[in-house]
Amino acid sequence: MESIRFIGNIEAKVDAKGRAFLPSAFRKVLQQTGSERLVVRQDVFQRCLVLYPEQVWNQRLDELTATLDQWNKQHQQLRRQYYRDAEEAVLDAGGRFMLTRHHMTQAGIQQDIRFIGMGDTIEVWAREASDEPFMQPDDFAAAMEQAMIKGRVKTEE
């Protein structure tokens, strides 16, 4: 199976029933990698939704299960909450999927949305809030420089 690599920043709309068209560039990636099913849940850190291809979702759950102890109360609560907000996002023949009212409320989505390709996942933002997680260009450059220097030091050790 090919690696999944979503890239892009695409604006769209949600209709009155909560349906949105998954951009064709992202559908093409899903088709090329043999992914047919998606899972949607709110992001852990940001007020957006994340679309996971099924195999990526399963990898994340495997990581979570391996990390969290089922006999630890707090770990069980973390696992429960992570699972609670996840739902399957089924694409219809036209490439549309349904966002529940709950998910739309969590992400502050009214009608206008922005899809952002994030490598193996896709973020879905309320268009008005989609600039919130980004840095100013100079701050971004400085942070990338520091992160890459630290990354090189770790690999050289």
Tab-separated table of C-alpha atoms in Angstrom:
chain	number	residue	atom	x	y	z
A	1	MET	CA	0.000	0.000	0.000
A	2	GLU	CA	1.243	3.482	-0.883
A	3	SER	CA	1.978	6.118	1.728
A	4	ILE	CA	-0.797	8.599	2.250
A	5	ARG	CA	0.204	12.218	1.647
A	6	PHE	CA	-2.511	14.854	1.636
A	7	ILE	CA	-1.424	18.381	0.731
A	8	GLY	CA	-3.476	21.439	-0.034
A	9	ASN	CA	-5.560	24.223	1.421
A	10	ILE	CA	-9.033	24.117	-0.107
A	11	GLU	CA	-12.144	26.136	0.730
A	12	ALA	CA	-15.601	24.554	0.561
A	13	LYS	CA	-19.089	24.765	2.025
A	14	VAL	CA	-21.283	22.540	4.165
A	15	ASP	CA	-24.884	22.268	2.967
A	16	ALA	CA	-27.984	22.634	5.177
A	17	LYS	CA	-27.918	18.890	5.976
A	18	GLY	CA	-24.280	18.976	7.131
A	19	ARG	CA	-22.822	17.425	3.990
A	20	ALA	CA	-19.518	18.509	2.473
A	21	PHE	CA	-17.698	17.460	-0.678
A	22	LEU	CA	-14.283	16.008	0.044
A	23	PRO	CA	-12.024	17.868	-2.417
A	24	SER	CA	-11.197	15.799	-5.487
A	25	ALA	CA	-7.435	16.038	-4.829
A	26	PHE	CA	-7.973	14.303	-1.471
A	27	ARG	CA	-10.380	11.731	-2.940
A	28	LYS	CA	-7.743	10.918	-5.541
A	29	VAL	CA	-5.159	10.225	-2.808
A	30	LEU	CA	-7.651	7.943	-1.038
A	31	GLN	CA	-8.335	6.045	-4.265
A	32	GLN	CA	-4.623	5.681	-5.086
A	33	THR	CA	-3.884	4.245	-1.655
A	34	GLY	CA	-6.886	1.929	-1.559
A	35	SER	CA	-8.482	3.817	1.315
A	36	GLU	CA	-12.240	3.901	1.145
A	37	ARG	CA	-13.313	4.708	4.679
A	38	LEU	CA	-12.643	7.755	6.862
A	39	VAL	CA	-12.987	8.440	10.561
A	40	VAL	CA	-13.671	11.966	11.844
A	41	ARG	CA	-13.013	13.337	15.329
A	42	GLN	CA	-12.136	16.649	16.914
A	43	ASP	CA	-8.437	17.432	17.044
A	44	VAL	CA	-6.826	16.999	20.462
A	45	PHE	CA	-5.103	20.417	20.394
A	46	GLN	CA	-7.056	22.692	18.036
A	47	ARG	CA	-10.691	23.572	17.425
A	48	CYS	CA	-10.915	21.700	14.144
A	49	LEU	CA	-11.926	18.254	12.928
A	50	VAL	CA	-9.521	15.630	11.646
A	51	LEU	CA	-10.347	13.146	8.889
A	52	TYR	CA	-8.338	9.932	9.213
A	53	PRO	CA	-8.171	7.296	6.484
A	54	GLU	CA	-9.194	4.051	8.184
A	55	GLN	CA	-5.688	2.533	8.229
A	56	VAL	CA	-4.213	5.731	9.736
A	57	TRP	CA	-6.968	5.754	12.373
A	58	ASN	CA	-6.201	2.122	13.207
A	59	GLN	CA	-2.483	2.934	13.552
A	60	ARG	CA	-3.314	5.787	15.966
A	61	LEU	CA	-5.538	3.456	18.009
A	62	ASP	CA	-2.764	0.857	18.128
A	63	GLU	CA	-0.358	3.539	19.421
A	64	LEU	CA	-2.918	4.677	21.990
A	65	THR	CA	-3.611	1.132	23.170
A	66	ALA	CA	0.106	0.351	23.440
A	67	THR	CA	0.730	3.528	25.447
A	68	LEU	CA	-2.251	3.610	27.806
A	69	ASP	CA	-2.735	1.046	30.569
A	70	GLN	CA	-6.294	-0.316	30.631
A	71	TRP	CA	-6.009	-0.834	34.406
A	72	ASN	CA	-5.155	2.806	35.065
A	73	LYS	CA	-8.287	4.897	35.691
A	74	GLN	CA	-6.972	8.087	34.080
A	75	HIS	CA	-5.668	6.186	31.062
A	76	GLN	CA	-9.059	4.516	30.644
A	77	GLN	CA	-10.744	7.935	30.777
A	78	LEU	CA	-8.353	9.270	28.131
A	79	ARG	CA	-9.068	6.312	25.887
A	80	ARG	CA	-12.818	6.622	26.400
A	81	GLN	CA	-12.827	10.308	25.535
A	82	TYR	CA	-10.667	9.746	22.464
A	83	TYR	CA	-13.053	7.094	21.157
A	84	ARG	CA	-16.234	8.936	22.185
A	85	ASP	CA	-16.048	11.653	19.555
A	86	ALA	CA	-14.976	9.449	16.669
A	87	GLU	CA	-17.417	8.597	13.899
A	88	GLU	CA	-17.164	7.039	10.493
A	89	ALA	CA	-17.383	9.524	7.623
A	90	VAL	CA	-18.782	7.622	4.664
A	91	LEU	CA	-18.260	9.100	1.200
A	92	ASP	CA	-21.275	8.824	-1.100
A	93	ALA	CA	-20.954	8.274	-4.858
A	94	GLY	CA	-20.464	12.019	-5.399
A	95	GLY	CA	-17.691	12.316	-2.804
A	96	ARG	CA	-19.807	13.928	-0.078
A	97	PHE	CA	-19.682	13.014	3.588
A	98	MET	CA	-21.811	14.005	6.566
A	99	LEU	CA	-20.629	16.135	9.466
A	100	THR	CA	-22.771	15.685	12.551
A	101	ARG	CA	-24.154	18.733	14.380
A	102	HIS	CA	-21.980	17.705	17.337
A	103	HIS	CA	-18.797	17.809	15.249
A	104	MET	CA	-19.779	21.065	13.570
A	105	THR	CA	-20.368	22.662	16.973
A	106	GLN	CA	-17.049	21.354	18.323
A	107	ALA	CA	-15.183	22.953	15.418
A	108	GLY	CA	-17.293	26.130	15.236
A	109	ILE	CA	-18.382	25.288	11.695
A	110	GLN	CA	-21.375	27.136	10.284
A	111	GLN	CA	-21.162	26.791	6.507
A	112	ASP	CA	-17.784	27.850	5.119
A	113	ILE	CA	-14.959	25.397	5.744
A	114	ARG	CA	-11.326	24.919	4.823
A	115	PHE	CA	-9.667	21.553	4.250
A	116	ILE	CA	-5.963	21.454	5.066
A	117	GLY	CA	-3.895	18.438	3.999
A	118	MET	CA	-1.677	17.367	6.896
A	119	GLY	CA	0.275	14.451	5.460
A	120	ASP	CA	-1.661	11.337	6.470
A	121	THR	CA	-4.737	13.247	7.744
A	122	ILE	CA	-6.977	16.104	6.640
A	123	GLU	CA	-8.031	18.920	8.942
A	124	VAL	CA	-11.452	20.539	8.533
A	125	TRP	CA	-11.673	24.086	9.883
A	126	ALA	CA	-14.374	26.711	10.128
A	127	ARG	CA	-13.031	29.065	7.449
A	128	GLU	CA	-13.103	32.042	9.827
A	129	ALA	CA	-10.837	30.212	12.294
A	130	SER	CA	-8.510	28.562	9.793
A	131	ASP	CA	-5.722	31.134	10.214
A	132	GLU	CA	-5.571	30.719	14.014
A	133	PRO	CA	-3.032	27.881	14.184
A	134	PHE	CA	-0.509	29.578	11.907
A	135	MET	CA	2.563	31.596	12.814
A	136	GLN	CA	3.847	34.807	11.329
A	137	PRO	CA	6.408	34.084	8.557
A	138	ASP	CA	9.450	35.212	10.606
A	139	ASP	CA	8.314	33.210	13.656
A	140	PHE	CA	7.739	30.166	11.446
A	141	ALA	CA	11.208	30.425	9.909
A	142	ALA	CA	12.872	30.735	13.323
A	143	ALA	CA	10.894	27.817	14.777
A	144	MET	CA	11.678	25.607	11.754
A	145	GLU	CA	15.355	26.454	12.042
A	146	GLN	CA	15.400	25.484	15.716
A	147	ALA	CA	13.380	22.301	15.186
A	148	MET	CA	15.578	21.147	12.316
A	149	ILE	CA	18.799	21.892	14.212
A	150	LYS	CA	17.514	19.891	17.202
A	151	GLY	CA	16.451	17.092	14.872
A	152	ARG	CA	19.909	16.915	13.304
A	153	VAL	CA	21.618	16.828	16.676
A	154	LYS	CA	19.452	13.876	17.788
A	155	THR	CA	20.129	11.876	14.610
A	156	GLU	CA	23.867	12.534	14.805
A	157	GLU	CA	24.145	11.248	18.380
